[in-house]
Amino acid sequence: MTIGIDQIGMYSPHYYVDLAELAQARDVDPNKFIIGIGQSQQAVAPSAEDIVTMAAAAASEFISKVDTNKIGMVIVGTETGIDASKSAAVIVQHLLDLPENMRTYEIKQACYGGTAALMAARDYVALHPDRTVLVVASDIARYGLASGGEVTQGAGAVAMLVSAQPRILELHDDSQFISRDIADFWRPVYTDMAIAMGKYSNEQYVQFFQDVWANYKAATGHDLADFAAINFHLPYTKMGMKALRTVLPQADEATQNRLNEHYRIATTYSRRIGNIYTGSLYLGLMSLLDGASDLKAGDLLGMFSYGSGAVGEFFSMTLVDGYEKQLSPEDHEAFLDARTKLSVPAYEQMFLNKVPYSAADYSTDPAAITSRFRLTGVKDQQRKYVNQ
Ligand code: COA
């Protein structure tokens, strides 16, 4: 029996800020943001969208096409959870009008949460092959206005349906993983803005990649030449390339060219959306599947997941015959093209209008464009959502 990704969908807010304009406003050379960091645009979430509404919107890309009675679990991976107790998954289940006889829960381990959810889903389907699992990775990356990490913010979600006999990607049971208690990035519970030791987190990301890749090679006998592409967690599009470059000399020229070109294609969406934390690796995967016309059934894809704090994992997947029929690249391109560009002052205003860390009632911006899922506000300390 094969197990893997049967459906995949994405969502990002309808607003973005142009990073050349942001650079100018911050008195930085735009080439630092566009070339040095590798980001052109950054999604900005209005107050009426949070990880719950974005998760539901990403899943709604395919939920009407699948048998929801077979879903055994909804797992949301996030590091920007909106409640310290209740999971986003149970609200997503409600917003999507899913049946009750399922488990719903949230997983947290920085940007690794999406992969943790995917692996839990794979293990569950192995025991319950007649059931499926809805996995969603949803986050709003916030470092603060004019902070060092501002250029690596973003917002969005990726949803995946994991099943037996998947129609897009077969997931292999070949993971190599490492956990080490380090302080490269964290977010105290009183704030929605992350604290990042920028340079240190970059170094650790590369170190974790080198370590899990070495372990993976030793355990599986695979080499770079076996892979059509290697996808990386993308806090910004230059980051994965820093890691890839350290191992490329192990490969022949043709392999190097193939991996470089597929890396470029995999970063297309992230370059326009920014960091979506748990979903970033999977947004890169979607970007690759949507954009690479030379991929074919049977191709092996490597996946490097990294979540600060920190966990690193390398695993592989194989493209399934007919996978392209399950994708809708034109819709994604059109969605990104149709977004509204914000001026830097308008972005700053949207950034600062958010659910407060207090017991006060709060109403979100009624004029903001959202998906059909919307956060209307907070009343008596409860978030209020509508499916319009
Ligand atoms: N033209 C082209 N490139 C330029 C440039 C210019 N005018 N000015 C700078 N650069 C390049 C630098 O050479 C550097 O390239 P390199 O990384 O290949 O060496 C890159 O732009 C970034 O410059 P740097 O001075 O290192 O940036 P920074 O001190 O502002 O820090 C981050 C960048 C990513 C560390 C920071 O944004 C951050 O802390 N982000 C949040 C944490 C994060 O994303 N961690 C990732 C691991 S999960």
mmCIF file of C-alpha atoms in Angstrom, residues 8 26 62 105 109 118 123-124 142 163 169 195 200 217-218 224 229 278 283 322 332 336 340 343 367 374:
data_model
loop_
_atom_site.group_PDB
_atom_site.id
_atom_site.type_symbol
_atom_site.label_atom_id
_atom_site.label_comp_id
_atom_site.label_asym_id
_atom_site.label_seq_id
_atom_site.Cartn_x
_atom_site.Cartn_y
_atom_site.Cartn_z
ATOM 1 C CA ILE A 8 -2.893 19.966 -1.829
ATOM 2 C CA ARG A 26 13.711 51.586 5.733
ATOM 3 C CA PHE A 62 -10.048 20.764 -2.554
ATOM 4 C CA TYR A 105 -5.664 18.864 17.296
ATOM 5 C CA GLN A 109 7.431 22.922 16.992
ATOM 6 C CA LEU A 118 2.269 15.132 7.928
ATOM 7 C CA ASP A 123 1.368 6.817 10.519
ATOM 8 C CA TYR A 124 -2.403 7.038 11.135
ATOM 9 C CA ARG A 142 5.610 38.743 12.358
ATOM 10 C CA SER A 163 -4.487 9.061 2.116
ATOM 11 C CA LEU A 169 2.937 12.108 -4.046
ATOM 12 C CA ILE A 195 12.431 36.800 18.690
ATOM 13 C CA TYR A 200 22.672 31.991 14.587
ATOM 14 C CA LYS A 217 22.727 9.215 2.770
ATOM 15 C CA ALA A 218 24.266 6.699 5.160
ATOM 16 C CA LEU A 224 22.008 13.821 -4.811
ATOM 17 C CA ALA A 229 14.583 18.164 -6.822
ATOM 18 C CA THR A 278 5.067 25.736 9.028
ATOM 19 C CA LEU A 283 4.453 26.177 -0.410
ATOM 20 C CA GLY A 322 -1.147 11.612 -13.345
ATOM 21 C CA HIS A 332 -2.545 30.097 -7.986
ATOM 22 C CA LEU A 336 -1.278 36.099 -6.601
ATOM 23 C CA THR A 340 -3.949 44.432 -3.754
ATOM 24 C CA SER A 343 1.761 51.369 0.250
ATOM 25 C CA ALA A 367 -13.792 46.602 4.738
ATOM 26 C CA ARG A 374 -13.611 35.661 8.200
#
